[in-house]
XYZ file of C-alpha atoms in Angstrom:
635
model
C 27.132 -8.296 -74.753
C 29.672 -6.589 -73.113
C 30.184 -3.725 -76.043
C 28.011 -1.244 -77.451
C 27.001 -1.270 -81.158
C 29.512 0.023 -83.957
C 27.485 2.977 -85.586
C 26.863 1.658 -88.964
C 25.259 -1.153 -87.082
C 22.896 1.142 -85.151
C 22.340 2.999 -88.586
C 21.402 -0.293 -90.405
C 18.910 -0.951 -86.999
C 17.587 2.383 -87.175
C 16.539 1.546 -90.851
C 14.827 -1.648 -90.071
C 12.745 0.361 -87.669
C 11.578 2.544 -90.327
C 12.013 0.685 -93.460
C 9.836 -2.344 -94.348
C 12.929 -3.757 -97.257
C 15.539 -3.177 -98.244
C 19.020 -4.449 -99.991
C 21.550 -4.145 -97.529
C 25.169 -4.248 -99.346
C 27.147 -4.662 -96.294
C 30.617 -5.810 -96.720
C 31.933 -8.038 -94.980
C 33.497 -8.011 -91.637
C 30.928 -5.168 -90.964
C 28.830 -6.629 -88.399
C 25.609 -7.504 -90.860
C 24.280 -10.297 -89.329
C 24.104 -9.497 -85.529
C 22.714 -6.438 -86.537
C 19.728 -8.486 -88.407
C 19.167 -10.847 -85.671
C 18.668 -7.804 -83.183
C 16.077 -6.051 -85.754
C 14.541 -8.812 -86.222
C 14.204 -9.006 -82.294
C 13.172 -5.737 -81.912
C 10.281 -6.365 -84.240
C 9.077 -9.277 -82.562
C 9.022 -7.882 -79.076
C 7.345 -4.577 -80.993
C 5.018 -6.975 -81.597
C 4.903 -6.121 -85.313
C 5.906 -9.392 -86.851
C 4.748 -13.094 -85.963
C 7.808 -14.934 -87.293
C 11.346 -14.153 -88.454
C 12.306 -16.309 -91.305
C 16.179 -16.587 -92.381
C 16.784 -17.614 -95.971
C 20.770 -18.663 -96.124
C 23.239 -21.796 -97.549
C 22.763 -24.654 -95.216
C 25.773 -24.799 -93.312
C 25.816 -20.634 -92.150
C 22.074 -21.180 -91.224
C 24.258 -24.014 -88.884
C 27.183 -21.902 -87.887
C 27.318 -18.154 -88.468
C 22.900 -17.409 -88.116
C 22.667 -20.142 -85.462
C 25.145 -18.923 -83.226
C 24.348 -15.071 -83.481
C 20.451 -16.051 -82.685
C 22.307 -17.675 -79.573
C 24.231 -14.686 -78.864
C 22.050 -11.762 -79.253
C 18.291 -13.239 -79.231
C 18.910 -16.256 -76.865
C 15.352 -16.462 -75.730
C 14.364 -17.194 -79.609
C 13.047 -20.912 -80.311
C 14.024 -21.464 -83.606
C 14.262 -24.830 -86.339
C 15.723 -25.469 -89.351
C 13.467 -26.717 -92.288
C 15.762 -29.629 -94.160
C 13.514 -32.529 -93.905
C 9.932 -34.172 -93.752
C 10.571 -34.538 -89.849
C 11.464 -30.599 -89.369
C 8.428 -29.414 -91.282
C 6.148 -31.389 -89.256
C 7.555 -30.428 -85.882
C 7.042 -26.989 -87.517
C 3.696 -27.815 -87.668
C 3.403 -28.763 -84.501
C 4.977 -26.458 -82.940
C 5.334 -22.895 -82.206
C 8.744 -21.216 -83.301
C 9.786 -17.478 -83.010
C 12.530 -18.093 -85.994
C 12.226 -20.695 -88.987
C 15.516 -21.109 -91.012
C 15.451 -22.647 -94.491
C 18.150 -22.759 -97.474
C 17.825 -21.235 -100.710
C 17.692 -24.939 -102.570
C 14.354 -25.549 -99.997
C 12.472 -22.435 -100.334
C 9.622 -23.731 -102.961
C 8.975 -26.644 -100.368
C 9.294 -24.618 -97.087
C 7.540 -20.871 -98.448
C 4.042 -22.518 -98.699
C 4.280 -24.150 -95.325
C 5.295 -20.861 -94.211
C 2.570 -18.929 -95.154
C -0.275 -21.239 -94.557
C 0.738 -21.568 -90.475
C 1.469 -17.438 -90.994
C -0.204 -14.147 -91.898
C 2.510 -13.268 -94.331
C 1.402 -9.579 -93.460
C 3.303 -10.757 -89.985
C 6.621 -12.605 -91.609
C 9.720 -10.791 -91.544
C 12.054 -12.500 -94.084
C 16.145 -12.043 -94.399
C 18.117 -13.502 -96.651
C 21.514 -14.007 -96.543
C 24.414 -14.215 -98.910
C 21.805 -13.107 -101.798
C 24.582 -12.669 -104.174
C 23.841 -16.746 -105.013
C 20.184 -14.790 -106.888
C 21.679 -14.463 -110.151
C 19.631 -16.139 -113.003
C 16.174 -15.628 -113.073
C 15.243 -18.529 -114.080
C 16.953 -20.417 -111.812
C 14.412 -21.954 -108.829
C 16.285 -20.614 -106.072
C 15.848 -16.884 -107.225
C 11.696 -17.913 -108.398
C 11.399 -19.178 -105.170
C 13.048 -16.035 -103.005
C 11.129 -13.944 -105.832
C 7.479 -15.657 -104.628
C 8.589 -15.286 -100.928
C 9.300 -11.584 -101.631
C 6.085 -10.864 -103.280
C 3.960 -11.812 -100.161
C 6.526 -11.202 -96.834
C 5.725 -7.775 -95.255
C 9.448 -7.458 -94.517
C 11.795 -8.041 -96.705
C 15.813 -7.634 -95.967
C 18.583 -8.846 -98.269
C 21.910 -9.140 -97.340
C 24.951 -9.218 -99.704
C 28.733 -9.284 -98.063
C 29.906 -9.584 -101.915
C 31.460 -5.674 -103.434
C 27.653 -4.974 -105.380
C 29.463 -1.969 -106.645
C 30.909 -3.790 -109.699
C 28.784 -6.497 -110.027
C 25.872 -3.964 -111.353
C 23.849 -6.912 -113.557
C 23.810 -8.896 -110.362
C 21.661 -6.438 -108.649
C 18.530 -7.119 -111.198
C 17.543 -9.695 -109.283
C 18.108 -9.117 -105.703
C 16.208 -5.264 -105.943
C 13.261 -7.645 -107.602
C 12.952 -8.903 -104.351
C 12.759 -5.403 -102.726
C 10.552 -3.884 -105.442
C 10.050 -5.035 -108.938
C 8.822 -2.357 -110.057
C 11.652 -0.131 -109.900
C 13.268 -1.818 -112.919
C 9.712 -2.381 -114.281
C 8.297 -6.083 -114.103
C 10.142 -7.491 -117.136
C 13.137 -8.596 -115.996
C 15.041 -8.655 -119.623
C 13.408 -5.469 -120.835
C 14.787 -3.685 -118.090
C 18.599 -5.712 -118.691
C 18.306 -4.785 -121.975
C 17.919 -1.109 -121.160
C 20.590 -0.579 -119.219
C 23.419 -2.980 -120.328
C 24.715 -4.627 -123.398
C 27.176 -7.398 -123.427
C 30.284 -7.200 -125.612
C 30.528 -10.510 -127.186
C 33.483 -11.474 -125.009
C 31.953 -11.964 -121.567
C 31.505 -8.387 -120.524
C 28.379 -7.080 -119.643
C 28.388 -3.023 -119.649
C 26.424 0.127 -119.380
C 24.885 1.419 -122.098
C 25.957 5.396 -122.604
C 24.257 7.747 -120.396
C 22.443 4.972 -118.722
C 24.929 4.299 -115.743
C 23.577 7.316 -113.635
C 19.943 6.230 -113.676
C 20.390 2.994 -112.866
C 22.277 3.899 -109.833
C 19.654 6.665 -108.910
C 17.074 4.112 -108.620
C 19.015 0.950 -107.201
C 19.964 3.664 -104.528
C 15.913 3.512 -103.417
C 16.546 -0.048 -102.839
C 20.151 -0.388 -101.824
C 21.649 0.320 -98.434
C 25.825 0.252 -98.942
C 28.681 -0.174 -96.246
C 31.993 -0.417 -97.015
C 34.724 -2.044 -95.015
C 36.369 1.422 -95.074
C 32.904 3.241 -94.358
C 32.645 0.982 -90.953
C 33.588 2.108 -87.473
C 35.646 -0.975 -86.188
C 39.221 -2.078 -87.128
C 39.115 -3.084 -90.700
C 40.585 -6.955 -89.835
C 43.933 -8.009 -89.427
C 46.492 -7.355 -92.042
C 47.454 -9.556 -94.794
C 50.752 -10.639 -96.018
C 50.536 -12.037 -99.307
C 53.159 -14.950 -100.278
C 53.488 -16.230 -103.944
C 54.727 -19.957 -103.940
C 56.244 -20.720 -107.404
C 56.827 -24.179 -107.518
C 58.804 -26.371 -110.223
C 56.854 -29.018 -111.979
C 57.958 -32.681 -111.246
C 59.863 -33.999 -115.240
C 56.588 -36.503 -115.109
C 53.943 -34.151 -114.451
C 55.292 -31.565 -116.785
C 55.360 -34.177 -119.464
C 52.134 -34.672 -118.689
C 51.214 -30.683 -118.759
C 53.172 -30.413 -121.957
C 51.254 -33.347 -123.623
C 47.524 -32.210 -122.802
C 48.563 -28.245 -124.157
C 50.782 -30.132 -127.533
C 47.424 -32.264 -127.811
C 45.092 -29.583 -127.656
C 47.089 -26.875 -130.472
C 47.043 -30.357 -132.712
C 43.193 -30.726 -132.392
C 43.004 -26.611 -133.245
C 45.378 -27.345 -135.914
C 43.407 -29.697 -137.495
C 41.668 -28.422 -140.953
C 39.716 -31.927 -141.881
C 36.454 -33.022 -140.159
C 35.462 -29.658 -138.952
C 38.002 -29.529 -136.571
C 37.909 -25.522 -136.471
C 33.881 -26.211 -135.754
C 34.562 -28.256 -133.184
C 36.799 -26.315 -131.598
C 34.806 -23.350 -131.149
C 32.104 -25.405 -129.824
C 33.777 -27.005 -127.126
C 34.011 -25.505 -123.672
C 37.736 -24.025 -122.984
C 36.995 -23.770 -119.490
C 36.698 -27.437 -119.745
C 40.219 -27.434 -121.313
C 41.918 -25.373 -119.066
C 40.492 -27.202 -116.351
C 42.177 -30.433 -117.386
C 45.237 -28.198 -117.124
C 45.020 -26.730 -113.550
C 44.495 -31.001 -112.625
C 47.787 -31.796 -113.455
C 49.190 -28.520 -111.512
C 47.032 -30.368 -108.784
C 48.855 -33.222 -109.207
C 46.637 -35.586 -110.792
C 44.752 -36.568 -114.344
C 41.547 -37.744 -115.100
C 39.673 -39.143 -117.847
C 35.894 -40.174 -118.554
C 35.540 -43.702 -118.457
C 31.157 -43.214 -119.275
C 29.122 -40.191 -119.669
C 29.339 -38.256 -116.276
C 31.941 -41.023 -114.336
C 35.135 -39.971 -114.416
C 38.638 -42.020 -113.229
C 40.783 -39.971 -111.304
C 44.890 -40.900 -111.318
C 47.533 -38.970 -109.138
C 50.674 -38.554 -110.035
C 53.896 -40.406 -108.815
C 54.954 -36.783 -107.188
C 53.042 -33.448 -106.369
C 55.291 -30.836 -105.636
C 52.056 -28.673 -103.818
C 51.618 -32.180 -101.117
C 55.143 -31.978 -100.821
C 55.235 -28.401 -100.156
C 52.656 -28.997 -97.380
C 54.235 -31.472 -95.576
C 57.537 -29.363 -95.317
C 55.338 -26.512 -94.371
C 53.898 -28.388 -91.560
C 57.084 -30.040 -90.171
C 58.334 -26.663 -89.788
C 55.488 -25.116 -88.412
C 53.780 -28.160 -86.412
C 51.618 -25.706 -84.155
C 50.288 -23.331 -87.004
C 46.696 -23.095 -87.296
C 45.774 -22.980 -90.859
C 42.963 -22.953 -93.612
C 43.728 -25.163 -96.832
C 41.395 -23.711 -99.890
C 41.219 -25.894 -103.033
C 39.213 -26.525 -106.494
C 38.798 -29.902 -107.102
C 37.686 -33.107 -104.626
C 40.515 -35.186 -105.712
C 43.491 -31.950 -104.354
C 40.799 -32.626 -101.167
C 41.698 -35.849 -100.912
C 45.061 -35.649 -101.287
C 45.375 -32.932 -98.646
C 43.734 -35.090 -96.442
C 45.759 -38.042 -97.084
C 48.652 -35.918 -95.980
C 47.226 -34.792 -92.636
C 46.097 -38.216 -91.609
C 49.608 -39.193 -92.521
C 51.285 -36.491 -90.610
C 48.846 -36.633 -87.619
C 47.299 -33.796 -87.410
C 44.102 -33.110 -86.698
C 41.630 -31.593 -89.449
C 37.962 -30.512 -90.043
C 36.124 -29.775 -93.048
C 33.362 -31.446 -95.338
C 35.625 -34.156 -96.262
C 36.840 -35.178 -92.506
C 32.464 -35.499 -91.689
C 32.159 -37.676 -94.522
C 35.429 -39.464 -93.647
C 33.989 -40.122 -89.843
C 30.496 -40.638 -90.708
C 31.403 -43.501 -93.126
C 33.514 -44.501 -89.606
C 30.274 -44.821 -87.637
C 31.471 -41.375 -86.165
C 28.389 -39.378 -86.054
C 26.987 -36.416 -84.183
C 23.718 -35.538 -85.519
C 23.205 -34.466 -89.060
C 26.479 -33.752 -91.214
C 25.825 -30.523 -91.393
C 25.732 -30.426 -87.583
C 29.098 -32.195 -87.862
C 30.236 -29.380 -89.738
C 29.210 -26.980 -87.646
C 30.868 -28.658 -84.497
C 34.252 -28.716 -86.808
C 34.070 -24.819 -87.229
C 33.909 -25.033 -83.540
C 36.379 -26.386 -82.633
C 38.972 -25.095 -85.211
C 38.012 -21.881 -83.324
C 38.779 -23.446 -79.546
C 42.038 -24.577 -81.493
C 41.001 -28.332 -80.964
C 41.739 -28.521 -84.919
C 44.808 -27.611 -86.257
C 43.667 -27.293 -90.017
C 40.333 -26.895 -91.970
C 39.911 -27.994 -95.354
C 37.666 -27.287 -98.157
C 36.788 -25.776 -101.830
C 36.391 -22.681 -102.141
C 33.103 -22.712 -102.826
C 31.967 -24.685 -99.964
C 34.074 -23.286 -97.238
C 34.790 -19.618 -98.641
C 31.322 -17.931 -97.501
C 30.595 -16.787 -94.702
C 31.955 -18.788 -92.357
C 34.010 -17.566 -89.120
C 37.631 -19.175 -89.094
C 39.672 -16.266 -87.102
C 41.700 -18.669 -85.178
C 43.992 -19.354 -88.662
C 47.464 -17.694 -88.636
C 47.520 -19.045 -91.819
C 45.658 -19.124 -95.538
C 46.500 -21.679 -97.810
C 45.628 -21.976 -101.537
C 46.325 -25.302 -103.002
C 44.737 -24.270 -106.102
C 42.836 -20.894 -107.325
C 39.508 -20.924 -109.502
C 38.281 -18.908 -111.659
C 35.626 -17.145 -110.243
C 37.228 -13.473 -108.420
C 34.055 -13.619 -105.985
C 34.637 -16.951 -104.306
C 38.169 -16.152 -104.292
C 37.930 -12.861 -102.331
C 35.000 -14.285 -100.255
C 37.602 -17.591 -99.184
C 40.282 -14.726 -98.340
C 38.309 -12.797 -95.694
C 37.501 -15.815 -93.295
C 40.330 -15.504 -91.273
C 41.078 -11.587 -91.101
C 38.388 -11.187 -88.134
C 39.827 -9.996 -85.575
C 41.737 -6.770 -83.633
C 45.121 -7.596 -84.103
C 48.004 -9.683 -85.785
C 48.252 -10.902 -89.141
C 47.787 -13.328 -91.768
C 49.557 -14.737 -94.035
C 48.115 -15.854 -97.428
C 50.060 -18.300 -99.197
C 49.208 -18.887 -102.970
C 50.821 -22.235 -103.992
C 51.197 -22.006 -108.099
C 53.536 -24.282 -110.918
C 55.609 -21.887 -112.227
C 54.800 -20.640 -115.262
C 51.893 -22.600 -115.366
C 48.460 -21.338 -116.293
C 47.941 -20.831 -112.358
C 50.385 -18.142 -112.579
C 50.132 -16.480 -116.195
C 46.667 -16.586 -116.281
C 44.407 -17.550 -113.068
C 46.141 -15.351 -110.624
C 46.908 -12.544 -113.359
C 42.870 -12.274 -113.133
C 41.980 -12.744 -109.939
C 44.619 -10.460 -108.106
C 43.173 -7.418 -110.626
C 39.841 -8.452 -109.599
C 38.706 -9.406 -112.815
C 36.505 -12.351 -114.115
C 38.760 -14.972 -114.975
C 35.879 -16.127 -117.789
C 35.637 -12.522 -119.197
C 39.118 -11.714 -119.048
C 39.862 -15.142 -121.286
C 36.870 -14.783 -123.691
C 38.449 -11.411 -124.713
C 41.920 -12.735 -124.845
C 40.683 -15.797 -127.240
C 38.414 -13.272 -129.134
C 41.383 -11.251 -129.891
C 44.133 -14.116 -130.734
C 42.445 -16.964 -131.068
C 42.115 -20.711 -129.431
C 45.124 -21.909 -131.528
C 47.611 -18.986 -130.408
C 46.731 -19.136 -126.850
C 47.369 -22.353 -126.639
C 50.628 -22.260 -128.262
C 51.914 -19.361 -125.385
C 51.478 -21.648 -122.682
C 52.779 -24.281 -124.652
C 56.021 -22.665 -125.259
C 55.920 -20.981 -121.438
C 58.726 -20.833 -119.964
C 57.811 -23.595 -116.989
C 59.914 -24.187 -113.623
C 60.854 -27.300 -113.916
C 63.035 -29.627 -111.220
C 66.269 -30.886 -111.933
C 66.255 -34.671 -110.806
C 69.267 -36.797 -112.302
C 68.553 -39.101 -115.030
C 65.653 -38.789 -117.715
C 62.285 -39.373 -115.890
C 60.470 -38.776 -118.682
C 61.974 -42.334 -120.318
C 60.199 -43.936 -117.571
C 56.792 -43.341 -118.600
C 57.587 -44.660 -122.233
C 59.370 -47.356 -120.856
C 56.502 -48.511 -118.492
C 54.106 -47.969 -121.256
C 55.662 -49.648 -123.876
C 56.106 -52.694 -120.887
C 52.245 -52.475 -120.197
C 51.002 -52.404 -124.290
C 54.034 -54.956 -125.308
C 55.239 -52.441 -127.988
C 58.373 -52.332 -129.214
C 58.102 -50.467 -132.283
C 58.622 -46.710 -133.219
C 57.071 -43.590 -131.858
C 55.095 -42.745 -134.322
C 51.509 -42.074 -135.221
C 51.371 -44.278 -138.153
C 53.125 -47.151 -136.149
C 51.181 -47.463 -132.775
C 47.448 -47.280 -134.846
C 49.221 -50.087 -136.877
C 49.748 -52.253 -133.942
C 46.373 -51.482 -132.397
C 44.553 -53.053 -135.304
C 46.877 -56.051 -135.079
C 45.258 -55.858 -131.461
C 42.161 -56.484 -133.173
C 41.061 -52.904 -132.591
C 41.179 -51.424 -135.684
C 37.564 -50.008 -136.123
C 38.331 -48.536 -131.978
C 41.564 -46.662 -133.284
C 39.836 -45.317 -135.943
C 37.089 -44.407 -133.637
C 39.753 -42.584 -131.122
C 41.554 -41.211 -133.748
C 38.103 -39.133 -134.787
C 37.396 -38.452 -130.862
C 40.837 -36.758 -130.516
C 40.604 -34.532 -127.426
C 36.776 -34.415 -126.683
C 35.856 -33.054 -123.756
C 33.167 -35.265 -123.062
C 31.574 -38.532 -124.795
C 28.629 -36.640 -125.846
C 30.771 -34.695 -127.842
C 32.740 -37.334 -129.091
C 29.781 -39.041 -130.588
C 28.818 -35.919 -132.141
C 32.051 -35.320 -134.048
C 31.496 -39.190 -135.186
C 28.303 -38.775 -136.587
C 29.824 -36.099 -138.607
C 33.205 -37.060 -139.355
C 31.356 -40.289 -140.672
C 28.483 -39.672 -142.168
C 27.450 -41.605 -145.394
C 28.346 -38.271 -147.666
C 31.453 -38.227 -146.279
C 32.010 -41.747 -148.458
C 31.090 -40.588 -151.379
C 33.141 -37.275 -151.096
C 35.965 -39.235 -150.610
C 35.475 -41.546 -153.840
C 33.410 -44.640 -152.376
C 30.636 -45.608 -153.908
C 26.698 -46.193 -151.985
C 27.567 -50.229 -152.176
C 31.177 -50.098 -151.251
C 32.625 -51.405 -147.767
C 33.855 -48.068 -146.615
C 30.210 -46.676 -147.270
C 28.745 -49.245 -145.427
C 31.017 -48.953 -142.203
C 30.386 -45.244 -142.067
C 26.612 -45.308 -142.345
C 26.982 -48.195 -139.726
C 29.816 -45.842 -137.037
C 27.232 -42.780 -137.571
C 24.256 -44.687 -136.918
C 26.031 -46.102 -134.132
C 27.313 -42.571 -132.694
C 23.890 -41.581 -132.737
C 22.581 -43.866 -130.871
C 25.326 -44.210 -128.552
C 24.456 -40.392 -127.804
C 21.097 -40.744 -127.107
C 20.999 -43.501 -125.066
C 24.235 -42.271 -123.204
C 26.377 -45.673 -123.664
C 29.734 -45.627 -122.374
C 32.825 -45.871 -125.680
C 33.036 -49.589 -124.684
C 29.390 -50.044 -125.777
C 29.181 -47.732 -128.685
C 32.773 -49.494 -129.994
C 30.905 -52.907 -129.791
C 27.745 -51.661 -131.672
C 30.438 -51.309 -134.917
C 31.666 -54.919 -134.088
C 34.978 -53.126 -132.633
C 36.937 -54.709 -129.227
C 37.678 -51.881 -126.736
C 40.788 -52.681 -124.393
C 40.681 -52.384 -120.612
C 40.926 -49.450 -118.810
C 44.609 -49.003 -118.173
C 45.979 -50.507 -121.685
C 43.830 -47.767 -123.150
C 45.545 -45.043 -120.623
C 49.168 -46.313 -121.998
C 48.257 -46.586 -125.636
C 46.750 -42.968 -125.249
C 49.844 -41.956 -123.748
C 52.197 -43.154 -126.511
C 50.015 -41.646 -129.317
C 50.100 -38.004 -127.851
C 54.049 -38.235 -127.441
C 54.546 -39.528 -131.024
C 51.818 -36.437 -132.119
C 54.005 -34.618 -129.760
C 57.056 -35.549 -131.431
C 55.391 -34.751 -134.936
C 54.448 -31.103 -133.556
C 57.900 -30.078 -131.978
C 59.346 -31.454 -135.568
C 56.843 -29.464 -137.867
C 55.225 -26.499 -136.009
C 57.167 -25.316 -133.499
C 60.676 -24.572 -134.881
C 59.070 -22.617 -137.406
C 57.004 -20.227 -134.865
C 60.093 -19.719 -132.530
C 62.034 -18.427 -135.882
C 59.179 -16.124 -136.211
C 59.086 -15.358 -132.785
């Protein structure tokens, strides 16, 4: 209304005329998904199709797809499948359009095609760069739609151009038998993956497999398209000094983790190879958040901010100075959510996002389903009735219109390149102006040397580490960051003596800092088998894997190696910890239970945090002493 079409829209309209499927790889900002609501029109009122049905995440199918049908096929009756209710309204009634997520295909395909001639159903899917893994349900499911639909139209805003392996599974959906029908053969075939994360061509094979995705694939390029390309984008790199506490805290976790890779007895080298380093480095980017947490039971974790966050505090200067700016706030983890939306409740301004439905909703605020909730959020953050809109990356970053932002904020970066260059396109819709992207990093920090690094050369942030361990190890990489030279705040007096001081108050300690010392006083505690216990855990990611390493680092050999014989005490109490450990693991007990199996007392929750603290300052102490003089001589 009111325009005429852009000409790679009329091209891609033109195609659905003629073409029963097809992969369009339309970037975004292109137009793709008025132009599928018309052809999908245009079909209907051909009369060559019965039904259209629109496979998407839940909230576009609520936002983006609901409010094109409104615009440019107003006429249309259309549902949403997302519960027992919708499918039998469905049932009973007649729709033009049926919407359904990817996570409710399985349950919404077979009601689909009973009530319709699937000869008749013209299917589009949105966003299909979420098809990766074929054995994933969500890509069996869209593969079983596929295989019966007469019409079948993909849609990808993500750049397919270097995400080749990605393809696989979306042209399946066009034609499988382009690639042939076994999907691994024909992976196999064309790629081979490098042992570091990489996936890549085989030789002389990169030219065929283009030559046949091209019968499947349909491309458009932000550069390719007719209209303005977006507003510009003004990129601003916030280096921020850690607070003394949290760096201490940063500096701890990294002098904790080179110990445990360190370590040469109980298969510590093992372990460390098994254990996830995303994990690790996760644990990191919480602190830069401006908070810790630990697992209290398998899967439950206790989350603890810190006294100060220099990012909240950044915010709330930013928005004292700017109290009429209409911004987006992207971050990683629930708990930076939280605290984001702490701060704008406390400042007064008015926000929308997941976090502010479930906030209202647990009010008694409610306006239909959350996801309509959300939808009327995105609303009015466009009629600039919201000031701010908050969310993850992953939640908020697809597909969803948010033009009326001046402003992009990143309150923390992850480490996947496509959600990050998906989040930094919502707000550059638009003819004119520009916005300003503001990356909010701890200097020095792995945000900066490593996270961004990746992401703003478009690279994998899991490939590009994989071949950075693969080539210097766990040990050594850790160690760099470790001795990285961090922006740090200059507040008077020694903050750091604080935290001893309060957790020396907390414990009742007042002996030295040192390893040998504090697991002293814990089994004067009583807790002498639970020290030794945590003292063999170390820095395990998980409980899981901390009952693993038990089961190994006592197991009933183990005795004997050391000298002990098959009647002894010690050979008794490890038989009895790794029979424990193993049953702890498979019945998923929490350390408080598996420490009482071995007849061991487990402190509460927050004398355990102090005592925890203490021990990886006095390792810390032992490192700086022993280790790292010697590498900066080196060095």
């Amino acid at each position: 209304p009111g325009r005429e079409w852009y000409y790679q829209q009329e091209a891609a309209i033109r195609l659905i005329d003629r073409v029963p499927s097809f992969l369009a790889a339309m970037q975004q900002r292109v137009g793709k998904t008025p132009t599928f609501v018309v052809g999908a029109r245009r079909k209907y009122e051909n009369d060559d199709i019965d039904i259209v049905v629109v496979v998407s995440t839940r909230r576009l199918l609520r936002t983006a797809w609901r409010d094109e049908f409104d615009m440019y096929w107003p006429k249309a009756q259309y549902t949403i499948l997302e519960s027992d209710k919708t499918r039998q309204d469905f049932i009973e009634r007649e729709y033009d359009v049926v919407m359904t997520s990817f996570e409710s295909l399985h349950k919404n395909w077979p009601l689909i095609r009973m009530l319709h001639d699937p000869s008749r159903i013209m299917l589009v899917a949105d966003e299909t760069i979420k098809i990766k893994s074929p054995h994933s349900r969500r890509t069996q499911a869209m593969w079983a739609a596929c295989s019966e639909a007469r019409y079948r139209y993909l849609l990808s805003g993500a750049p397919v151009s270097r995400l080749h392996a990605d393809l696989f599974p979306q042209i399946f959906c066009i034609d499988p038998g382009l690639f042939g029908l076994n999907y691994g053969a024909a992976e196999r075939f064309f790629f081979w993956h490098t042992g570091d994360g990489q996936t890549r061509f085989r030789r002389d094979r990169k030219h065929l497999f283009h030559t046949i995705a091209d019968l499947a694939v349909w491309r458009c390029t932000r550069g390719e398209s007719e209209q303005f390309k977006g507003r510009e984008t003004v990129t601003i790199n916030e280096r921020l000094p850690f607070d003394p506490i949290q760096l201490q805290c940063y500096k701890d976790l990294l002098r904790n983790y080179v110990a445990e890779y360190l370590s040469e007895d109980d298969g510590g080298a093992y372990y460390s190879q098994a254990t996830n380093i995303l994990v690790q480095l996760g644990r990191l980017r919480e602190i830069c958040g401006g908070f810790l947490s630990y697992e209290t039971e398998p899967g439950k974790f206790e989350r603890i901010r810190l006294p100060r966050n220099p990012k909240i505090n950044w915010l709330r200067q930013f928005f004292e100075d700017h109290e009429s700016t209409s911004a987006i706030i992207f971050c990683e983890y629930n708990e930076e959510e939280n605290q984001i939306g702490d701060l704008l409740d406390e400042l007064g301004i008015k926000w929308g996002g997941l976090l502010k439905v479930a906030r209202e909703r647990k009010e008694g605020i409610k306006s239909g389903s959350s996801d309509d909730q959300f939808a009327d959020h995105v609303k009015d953050f466009q009629a600039g009735e919201l000031q701010v809109f908050v969310g993850k990356h992953s939640s908020i970053g697809h597909g969803l219109t948010l033009n009326a932002a001046d402003v992009e904020i990143f309150y923390s970066l992850g480490f996947n390149s496509d959600n990050y260059d998906q989040a930094r396109m919502r707000a550059v819709g638009g003819d004119t102006g520009c916005v300003l992207v503001y990356h909010l990093m701890m200097g020095g920090s792995i945000e900066e040397s490593k996270i961004y690094k990746s992401l703003s050369s478009r690279q994998d942030m899991k490939a590009t580490l994989l071949k950075d361990l693969n080539r210097r190890g766990y040990e050594e990489m850790f160690k760099e960051m470790e001795l990285a030279d961090l922006l740090v705040e200059e507040l008077d007096g020694l903050i750091v003596d604080f935290l001893e001081e309060e957790a020396r108050k907390v414990l009742g300690y007042e002996g030295p800092l040192t390893e040998e010392a504090l697991e002293g006083f814990a089994n004067r505690q009583g807790m002498d088998i639970f020290a030794l216990v945590k003292k063999t855990i170390g820095a395990s990611l998980s409980l899981k894997d901390a009952y693993t390493r038990c089961m190994r680092a006592f197991h009933p050999d183990r005795a004997i190696g050391l000298g002990y014989s098959k009647d002894s005490k010690m050979y008794n109490l490890y038989e009895q910890i790794a029979k424990a450990a193993n049953h702890a693991k498979a019945e998923g007990m929490s350390l408080g239970g598996f420490v009482g199996l071995i007849g061991g007392k487990e402190p509460d929750a927050n004398w355990q945090k102090w005592y925890d603290y203490l021990l990886r300052k006095a390792r810390a102490a032992d490192y700086n002493t022993n280790i790292v003089p010697i590498d900066r001589r080196i060095a």
